[in-house]
Short mmCIF file of C-alpha atoms in Angstrom, two decimals:
data_model
loop_
_atom_site.label_atom_id
_atom_site.label_comp_id
_atom_site.label_asym_id
_atom_site.label_seq_id
_atom_site.Cartn_x
_atom_site.Cartn_y
_atom_site.Cartn_z
CA MET F 1 23.61 0.40 -45.44
CA VAL F 2 20.29 -1.21 -44.54
CA ASN F 3 20.40 -3.21 -41.32
CA LYS F 4 19.09 -6.75 -41.43
CA VAL F 5 17.42 -8.21 -38.37
CA VAL F 6 17.85 -11.83 -37.34
CA PHE F 7 15.54 -13.49 -34.83
CA THR F 8 17.40 -16.04 -32.71
CA VAL F 9 15.05 -18.27 -30.73
CA PHE F 10 15.74 -20.33 -27.60
CA PHE F 11 13.22 -22.55 -25.83
CA PHE F 12 13.34 -23.06 -22.05
CA GLY F 13 10.34 -25.13 -20.99
CA ASN F 14 7.38 -22.82 -21.33
CA LEU F 15 9.58 -19.78 -21.94
CA LEU F 16 10.61 -18.53 -25.34
CA LEU F 17 13.58 -16.14 -25.57
CA ILE F 18 13.85 -14.10 -28.74
CA LEU F 19 16.95 -12.03 -29.44
CA TYR F 20 16.85 -9.32 -32.04
CA LEU F 21 20.34 -9.21 -33.55
CA SER F 22 21.47 -6.44 -35.84
CA LYS F 23 23.77 -7.37 -38.73
CA SER F 24 25.41 -3.94 -38.62
CA LEU F 25 28.01 -2.79 -36.13
CA LYS F 26 25.33 -2.50 -33.46
CA GLN F 27 25.12 -5.18 -30.78
CA THR F 28 22.02 -6.98 -29.53
CA GLN F 29 19.31 -4.37 -29.33
CA ARG F 30 16.58 -6.08 -27.38
CA SER F 31 15.70 -9.38 -25.78
CA LEU F 32 12.18 -10.54 -25.14
CA ILE F 33 10.94 -13.44 -23.06
CA ILE F 34 7.58 -14.79 -24.15
CA PHE F 35 5.64 -16.55 -21.37
CA TYR F 36 3.35 -19.33 -22.50
CA ASN F 37 0.47 -20.35 -20.21
CA LYS F 38 1.27 -17.62 -17.72
CA THR F 39 -0.81 -14.65 -16.64
CA VAL F 40 1.43 -11.66 -17.35
CA ILE F 41 0.81 -8.64 -15.10
CA TRP F 42 2.05 -5.13 -15.92
CA THR F 43 2.71 -2.50 -13.25
CA ASN F 44 4.55 0.83 -13.13
CA ASP F 45 3.74 1.99 -9.61
CA PHE F 46 5.15 4.84 -7.54
CA HIS F 47 5.37 2.76 -4.33
CA ILE F 48 7.61 -0.32 -4.14
CA SER F 49 6.12 -2.08 -1.08
CA PRO F 50 2.55 -2.92 -2.25
CA ILE F 51 3.77 -4.45 -5.51
CA HIS F 52 6.66 -6.18 -3.74
CA ASP F 53 4.08 -7.74 -1.44
CA ILE F 54 1.71 -8.83 -4.22
CA LYS F 55 4.57 -10.48 -6.10
CA ASP F 56 5.30 -12.46 -2.96
CA GLN F 57 1.63 -13.30 -2.40
CA LEU F 58 1.19 -14.60 -5.95
CA SER F 59 4.55 -16.37 -6.18
CA THR F 60 2.89 -19.81 -6.05
CA PHE F 61 0.50 -18.96 -8.89
CA ASN F 62 1.27 -19.20 -12.59
CA VAL F 63 1.90 -15.48 -13.06
CA HIS F 64 4.73 -13.24 -14.23
CA PHE F 65 5.17 -9.55 -13.40
CA ILE F 66 6.51 -6.90 -15.74
CA ASP F 67 7.44 -4.31 -13.12
CA LYS F 68 8.59 -0.92 -14.41
CA SER F 69 8.60 0.96 -11.14
CA LEU F 70 8.61 4.75 -11.13
CA SER F 71 9.24 4.93 -7.39
CA GLY F 72 12.26 6.83 -6.17
CA ALA F 73 13.01 3.81 -3.95
CA CYS F 74 12.87 1.25 -6.79
CA GLY F 75 16.56 0.41 -6.36
CA HIS F 76 15.74 -1.40 -3.10
CA THR F 77 13.71 -4.01 -5.00
CA ASP F 78 15.65 -3.87 -8.29
CA SER F 79 12.49 -2.87 -10.13
CA CYS F 80 13.35 0.51 -11.67
CA ALA F 81 11.85 1.18 -15.10
CA LYS F 82 14.71 0.89 -17.57
CA ASP F 83 12.91 0.95 -20.90
CA LEU F 84 9.51 2.47 -20.13
CA LYS F 85 8.27 4.68 -22.95
CA VAL F 86 6.38 7.99 -22.62
CA LEU F 87 5.99 7.78 -18.82
CA ASN F 88 8.53 8.95 -16.28
CA GLN F 89 8.67 10.08 -12.65
CA GLN F 90 7.55 13.58 -13.62
CA ASN F 91 4.43 12.75 -15.66
CA GLY F 92 3.59 9.22 -14.55
CA ILE F 93 1.07 9.98 -11.81
CA ALA F 94 -1.05 12.35 -13.89
CA PRO F 95 -0.24 12.04 -17.61
CA ASN F 96 -2.22 14.49 -19.72
CA PHE F 97 -4.52 13.51 -22.59
CA ASN F 98 -1.80 13.66 -25.24
CA GLU F 99 0.59 11.57 -23.13
CA ARG F 100 -2.09 8.93 -22.54
CA LYS F 101 -2.83 8.79 -26.26
CA GLN F 102 0.87 8.58 -27.07
CA PHE F 103 1.35 5.76 -24.54
CA TYR F 104 -1.34 3.70 -26.25
CA GLU F 105 -0.02 4.37 -29.74
CA VAL F 106 3.52 3.39 -28.72
CA TYR F 107 2.48 0.19 -26.95
CA LYS F 108 -0.56 -1.09 -28.86
CA ASN F 109 1.60 -3.25 -31.13
CA ASP F 110 4.52 -3.74 -28.74
CA LEU F 111 5.57 -7.40 -28.48
CA GLU F 112 6.13 -7.22 -24.73
CA MET F 113 2.87 -5.39 -24.10
CA ASN F 114 0.93 -7.85 -26.24
CA GLN F 115 1.70 -10.57 -23.69
CA VAL F 116 0.12 -8.58 -20.87
CA LYS F 117 -3.18 -9.91 -19.61
CA VAL F 118 -3.58 -7.77 -16.49
CA PHE F 119 -2.75 -4.19 -15.52
CA MET F 120 -2.37 -3.64 -11.78
CA CYS F 121 -2.33 -0.27 -9.97
CA PHE F 122 -1.74 0.51 -6.30
CA HIS F 123 -0.16 3.94 -6.04
CA SER F 124 -1.59 5.73 -7.76
CA THR F 125 -4.98 4.21 -8.47
CA ALA F 126 -5.62 6.80 -11.20
CA MET F 127 -2.75 5.46 -13.31
CA CYS F 128 -5.07 2.67 -14.43
CA GLU F 129 -7.01 5.19 -16.54
CA LEU F 130 -3.99 5.00 -18.82
CA PHE F 131 -4.57 1.30 -19.51
CA MET F 132 -8.28 1.37 -20.33
CA PRO F 133 -7.81 1.56 -24.16
CA PHE F 134 -5.92 -1.76 -24.16
CA ASN F 135 -9.11 -3.61 -23.19
CA ARG F 136 -7.37 -5.99 -20.74
CA THR F 137 -8.20 -6.94 -17.16
CA ILE F 138 -7.54 -4.13 -14.69
CA ILE F 139 -6.93 -4.75 -10.97
CA ILE F 140 -6.92 -1.66 -8.78
CA ILE F 141 -5.87 -1.97 -5.13
CA ALA F 142 -5.80 1.45 -3.49
CA ALA F 143 -3.12 1.77 -0.81
CA THR F 144 -4.00 5.40 -0.04
CA ARG F 145 -6.77 7.87 -0.90
CA TYR F 146 -7.52 7.06 -4.51
CA GLU F 147 -7.78 10.60 -5.96
CA PHE F 148 -4.00 11.00 -5.78
CA GLY F 149 -3.02 12.88 -8.95
CA ARG F 150 -6.66 13.84 -9.68
CA HIS F 151 -7.34 16.44 -6.98
CA GLY F 152 -9.28 18.95 -9.10
CA LYS F 153 -13.07 18.70 -9.21
CA GLU F 154 -13.44 17.84 -12.92
CA GLU F 155 -10.55 15.37 -13.08
CA TRP F 156 -11.73 13.65 -9.88
CA GLN F 157 -15.25 13.32 -11.30
CA THR F 158 -13.80 11.92 -14.54
CA LEU F 159 -11.78 9.42 -12.52
CA ASN F 160 -14.97 8.30 -10.76
CA LYS F 161 -16.70 7.72 -14.10
CA ASN F 162 -13.74 5.72 -15.36
CA LEU F 163 -13.64 3.62 -12.19
CA GLN F 164 -17.35 2.88 -12.64
CA ILE F 165 -16.65 1.78 -16.23
CA ILE F 166 -13.79 -0.43 -15.03
CA ALA F 167 -15.97 -1.89 -12.24
CA SER F 168 -18.73 -2.78 -14.73
CA ASN F 169 -16.50 -5.49 -16.24
CA PRO F 170 -16.72 -8.63 -14.03
CA LYS F 171 -13.12 -9.54 -14.84
CA ASN F 172 -11.86 -6.31 -13.30
CA VAL F 173 -11.29 -5.69 -9.60
CA ILE F 174 -11.66 -2.50 -7.57
CA ALA F 175 -10.21 -2.94 -4.09
CA GLY F 176 -8.34 -1.34 -1.23
CA ASN F 177 -5.55 -3.01 0.66
CA ASN F 178 -7.32 -1.66 3.74
CA LEU F 179 -10.93 -1.09 4.76
CA TYR F 180 -10.56 2.70 5.05
CA ASP F 181 -9.64 3.11 1.38
CA ALA F 182 -12.27 0.58 0.29
CA GLU F 183 -14.98 2.56 2.12
CA TYR F 184 -13.53 5.83 0.86
CA ILE F 185 -13.86 4.69 -2.79
CA ARG F 186 -17.39 3.44 -2.11
CA TYR F 187 -18.37 6.78 -0.56
CA PHE F 188 -17.46 8.75 -3.69
CA THR F 189 -18.31 6.22 -6.42
CA GLY F 190 -20.90 3.79 -5.07
CA ILE F 191 -18.67 0.91 -6.20
CA LYS F 192 -18.76 -2.14 -3.93
CA THR F 193 -15.06 -2.15 -3.18
CA ILE F 194 -13.45 -5.27 -1.71
CA VAL F 195 -10.46 -5.50 0.64
CA LEU F 196 -7.32 -7.33 -0.48
CA PRO F 197 -4.90 -6.75 2.39
CA SER F 198 -1.14 -6.79 2.14
CA ILE F 199 0.56 -9.79 3.77
CA CYS F 200 4.22 -8.67 3.69
CA ALA F 201 5.58 -12.18 4.25
CA TYR F 202 8.68 -10.99 2.40
CA THR F 203 10.11 -9.79 5.73
CA LYS F 204 10.98 -13.40 6.64
CA ALA F 205 11.24 -12.24 10.27
CA PHE F 206 9.12 -13.10 13.30
CA TYR F 207 8.81 -11.87 16.86
CA SER F 208 11.78 -12.95 18.97
CA ARG F 209 12.10 -10.35 21.71
CA LYS F 210 15.44 -9.87 23.39
CA LEU F 211 15.94 -8.69 26.97
CA GLY F 212 17.16 -5.15 27.32
CA LYS F 213 15.68 -3.88 24.07
CA PRO F 214 13.36 -0.85 24.36
CA PHE F 215 9.77 -0.55 23.21
CA LEU F 216 9.94 1.48 20.01
CA ILE F 217 7.77 4.53 19.37
CA ALA F 218 6.80 4.61 15.69
CA PRO F 219 7.46 7.83 13.74
CA MET F 220 5.04 10.70 14.23
CA HIS F 221 4.84 13.68 11.91
CA LYS F 222 4.02 16.21 14.65
CA LYS F 223 7.40 16.84 16.28
CA SER F 224 6.12 18.81 19.26
CA PHE F 225 3.49 16.16 20.03
CA SER F 226 6.06 13.40 19.62
CA ILE F 227 8.43 15.02 22.15
CA ALA F 228 5.65 15.66 24.66
CA PHE F 229 4.26 12.13 24.26
CA LYS F 230 7.59 10.48 25.05
CA LYS F 231 8.17 12.78 28.03
CA LYS F 232 4.76 12.01 29.53
CA LEU F 233 5.19 8.27 28.97
CA THR F 234 8.68 8.34 30.53
CA ASN F 235 7.31 10.18 33.58
CA SER F 236 4.47 7.66 33.91
CA LEU F 237 6.90 4.72 33.82
CA GLU F 238 9.17 6.39 36.39
CA HIS F 239 6.17 7.06 38.64
CA LEU F 240 5.40 3.33 38.51
CA GLN F 241 9.06 2.58 39.26
CA SER F 242 9.35 0.55 36.07
CA SER F 243 12.64 -0.30 34.39
CA ILE F 244 10.98 -0.53 30.97
CA LYS F 245 12.86 1.38 28.28
CA ILE F 246 11.27 3.32 25.43
CA ALA F 247 12.86 4.98 22.40
CA HIS F 248 11.81 6.71 19.22
CA LEU F 249 12.50 4.31 16.35
CA ARG F 250 14.35 6.93 14.29
CA GLU F 251 16.53 7.87 17.26
CA HIS F 252 17.33 4.27 18.16
CA TYR F 253 18.14 3.41 14.55
CA LYS F 254 19.79 6.35 12.84
CA GLY F 255 19.89 4.71 9.40
CA ARG F 256 18.51 1.54 7.85
CA TYR F 257 17.61 -1.40 10.05
CA SER F 258 16.74 -5.01 9.36
CA TYR F 259 13.37 -6.64 9.96
CA PHE F 260 15.16 -9.11 12.21
CA LYS F 261 16.44 -6.32 14.46
CA LEU F 262 12.92 -4.89 14.68
CA SER F 263 11.54 -8.29 15.71
CA GLN F 264 13.81 -8.31 18.78
CA HIS F 265 12.03 -5.37 20.42
CA PRO F 266 9.22 -6.10 22.91
CA GLY F 267 6.64 -4.04 21.01
CA MET F 268 5.76 -0.99 18.93
CA ILE F 269 3.94 2.07 20.28
CA TYR F 270 1.91 4.14 17.82
CA VAL F 271 0.27 7.51 17.59
CA PRO F 272 -0.37 7.00 13.87
CA TYR F 273 0.03 9.70 11.25
CA GLN F 274 -1.89 7.63 8.68
CA VAL F 275 -4.81 5.18 8.76
CA SER F 276 -2.92 2.43 6.90
CA LEU F 277 0.82 1.93 6.53
CA MET F 278 2.91 -0.72 4.81
CA SER F 279 5.28 -0.71 7.80
CA LEU F 280 2.30 -1.50 10.03
CA PHE F 281 1.35 -4.44 7.81
CA GLU F 282 4.94 -5.66 8.09
CA GLN F 283 5.09 -5.40 11.88
CA TYR F 284 1.71 -7.02 12.41
CA ARG F 285 2.62 -9.95 10.14
CA MET F 286 5.89 -10.31 12.11
CA ASN F 287 3.66 -10.83 15.19
CA ILE F 288 5.15 -7.84 17.02
CA PRO F 289 2.80 -6.63 19.81
CA LEU F 290 1.32 -3.23 18.93
CA PHE F 291 0.01 -0.47 21.22
CA PHE F 292 -2.39 2.18 19.87
CA PRO F 293 -4.52 4.95 21.35
CA SER F 294 -8.15 3.97 21.74
CA HIS F 295 -10.61 5.12 19.09
CA ASN F 296 -11.92 7.92 21.30
CA LEU F 297 -8.45 9.07 22.36
CA LEU F 298 -7.09 9.19 18.80
CA THR F 299 -10.21 11.07 17.69
CA GLU F 300 -9.59 13.64 20.44
CA TRP F 301 -5.86 13.92 19.73
CA HIS F 302 -6.43 14.33 16.01
CA PHE F 303 -9.13 16.96 16.47
CA LYS F 304 -6.87 18.95 18.83
CA HIS F 305 -3.39 18.24 17.45
CA ARG F 306 -3.92 16.84 13.88
CA VAL F 307 -1.77 13.82 14.67
CA VAL F 308 -3.22 11.68 11.84
CA GLY F 309 -2.01 14.32 9.44
CA GLU F 310 -1.89 12.13 6.33
CA ARG F 311 -5.47 10.90 6.58
CA THR F 312 -6.42 13.45 3.93
CA TRP F 313 -4.49 15.09 1.10
CA ASP F 314 -5.45 18.49 2.50
CA GLY F 315 -3.96 17.38 5.81
CA ILE F 316 -0.64 16.70 4.11
CA SER F 317 -0.61 20.16 2.55
CA GLY F 318 -1.76 21.77 5.80
CA ASN F 319 -4.75 23.31 4.03
CA LEU F 320 -7.47 21.76 6.20
CA LYS F 321 -11.04 21.94 4.90
CA ASN F 322 -14.52 21.00 6.09
CA SER F 323 -15.59 19.28 2.87
CA SER F 324 -14.36 17.54 -0.27
CA VAL F 325 -14.35 19.30 -3.64
CA ILE F 326 -16.88 16.71 -4.86
CA SER F 327 -19.88 15.17 -3.12
CA GLY F 328 -20.30 11.61 -1.98
CA VAL F 329 -22.97 9.36 -3.48
CA LEU F 330 -24.04 7.48 -0.37
CA SER F 331 -26.57 8.38 2.31
CA SER F 332 -26.38 11.90 3.73
CA ASP F 333 -26.07 10.26 7.15
CA ILE F 334 -22.48 9.33 6.28
CA PRO F 335 -20.18 12.31 6.96
CA ASP F 336 -17.66 13.65 4.47
CA PRO F 337 -14.32 11.83 5.02
CA ASN F 338 -12.35 15.01 4.28
CA ASN F 339 -14.17 17.13 6.84
CA GLU F 340 -11.49 18.05 9.39
CA SER F 341 -13.76 20.46 11.31
CA ASP F 342 -16.33 17.96 12.57
CA ILE F 343 -15.18 15.64 15.36
CA ASN F 344 -18.02 13.22 14.60
CA ALA F 345 -16.86 12.90 10.97
CA ILE F 346 -13.32 12.25 12.19
CA ARG F 347 -14.55 9.63 14.67
CA TYR F 348 -16.72 7.94 12.01
CA TRP F 349 -13.91 7.55 9.47
CA LEU F 350 -11.11 6.67 11.89
CA LYS F 351 -12.98 3.50 12.88
CA PHE F 352 -12.09 2.04 9.46
CA SER F 353 -8.36 2.34 10.16
CA ASP F 354 -6.36 -0.89 10.06
CA PHE F 355 -5.49 -0.69 13.74
CA TYR F 356 -9.19 -0.66 14.72
CA GLN F 357 -10.01 -3.58 12.42
CA TRP F 358 -7.32 -6.08 13.35
CA PRO F 359 -7.54 -8.23 16.49
CA HIS F 360 -4.95 -8.55 19.28
CA ILE F 361 -3.89 -4.89 19.30
CA THR F 362 -3.59 -3.31 22.76
CA TYR F 363 -5.35 0.06 23.17
CA PHE F 364 -4.63 2.75 25.74
CA ASP F 365 -6.76 5.65 26.99
CA SER F 366 -3.90 7.85 28.25
CA THR F 367 -0.11 7.79 28.60
CA GLU F 368 -0.61 6.61 32.19
CA ASP F 369 -2.78 3.75 30.95
CA LEU F 370 -0.16 2.91 28.32
CA ALA F 371 2.56 2.72 30.97
CA GLN F 372 0.47 0.28 32.99
CA LYS F 373 -0.16 -1.88 29.93
CA LEU F 374 3.50 -1.92 28.89
CA ILE F 375 4.20 -3.41 32.32
CA SER F 376 1.30 -5.86 32.60
CA THR F 377 0.62 -7.10 29.04
CA ASN F 378 1.54 -10.70 28.26
CA LEU F 379 3.51 -9.96 25.12
CA ASP F 380 4.25 -13.56 24.15
CA GLU F 381 0.59 -14.53 24.44
CA ILE F 382 -0.48 -11.63 22.22
CA SER F 383 2.21 -12.47 19.66
CA ALA F 384 1.06 -16.11 19.56
CA LYS F 385 -2.53 -15.00 18.88
CA MET F 386 -1.34 -12.65 16.13
CA LYS F 387 0.55 -15.54 14.54
CA ILE F 388 -2.59 -17.71 14.37
CA TYR F 389 -4.64 -14.83 12.95
CA ASN F 390 -2.00 -14.12 10.30
CA GLN F 391 -1.82 -17.76 9.26
CA ASN F 392 -5.60 -17.96 8.82
CA LEU F 393 -5.72 -14.65 6.95
CA THR F 394 -2.95 -15.75 4.58
CA GLN F 395 -4.83 -18.95 3.72
CA ALA F 396 -8.12 -17.12 3.14
CA LEU F 397 -6.45 -14.46 1.01
CA HIS F 398 -4.67 -17.10 -1.08
CA GLU F 399 -8.05 -18.63 -1.88
CA LYS F 400 -9.49 -15.21 -2.75
CA TRP F 401 -6.63 -14.59 -5.20
CA ARG F 402 -7.10 -18.06 -6.68
CA ARG F 403 -10.70 -17.16 -7.52
CA ILE F 404 -9.73 -13.75 -8.94
CA LEU F 405 -7.09 -15.24 -11.23
CA LYS F 406 -9.38 -18.07 -12.33
CA ASN F 407 -12.03 -15.50 -13.26
CA ILE F 408 -9.48 -13.75 -15.51
CA GLU F 409 -8.66 -16.88 -17.52
#
């Protein structure tokens, strides 16, 4: 028996819902919403937070997201890919040539895909190579070192060439959600990379400290350093006869915790394991006072103890090197960002970290200095200044996105 297909159409304002109904024993096979006069954005990222944030940022614009997340945490944002073809969690970051070709062949005449006007990639950046044959606008916003999934010399060089091709189209955007990754892309490609920071207003929580709550020490990935750091800080506070309490975040909260609960703590203490973190964006936008080692101190601690272990991919693997597998294209005066043997290279690149770019962060030069500043810092005043900065940044970023979307039209 040959199945007949009936198209049932419903209109809802500027939405058109089409149901494909089979006349056989099969039930409804597929539904498709067609968005008129909307900019449809496709994403299938491996990190839920950057795309969750950009959806929130663009919620007042005339856009619609098709989000087919490949992240293992996609259930938290109800964005898991349910009907994504060809790609999956195993091959999605680095699909081979045949898989890329198959993806295009499967989707080039797909009704849902034909509505898409923009492809957006955060994590990983290299996934946007997959979308180049569709000849649509591509927006890349790197949230970590962009060669993720393209670590070999030849594939990294090919990625650079493709990014240069993408950047040559004025409707496309190459950006980082932080200055470090923007400068990192520029170092290896020469592309003038802009910064489109995450806002993370989705937390809906703001600083409201509660007496008796401890300062929280953010997670560190060097256990021995983490234990020693807390011990030294505790001793310094006791020496000053302070009643201030401190606690490791993951010890204070054994499981999941709400943003509201986090906002009740007097502040967050960091010895960062990465130069940019979505949790840091969240806490800063919540106006929670933040305490970080000074630029010189973090440079020293990283050189001796490798505390910023996720600054480079080699750092994550523990296979530290003194150079990248490819060369940069900028002046020879700029040191290699993946050189873990040169303290001057480390110092140069760490200055681009979020926590050295944002205002109203409190820096310490030792654990003793930190103890003094935990006692003497006017936390409410700092939080109020952070609030004003965040409001101004949000307005400026909204205008930047307005211009980007207008340029796509």
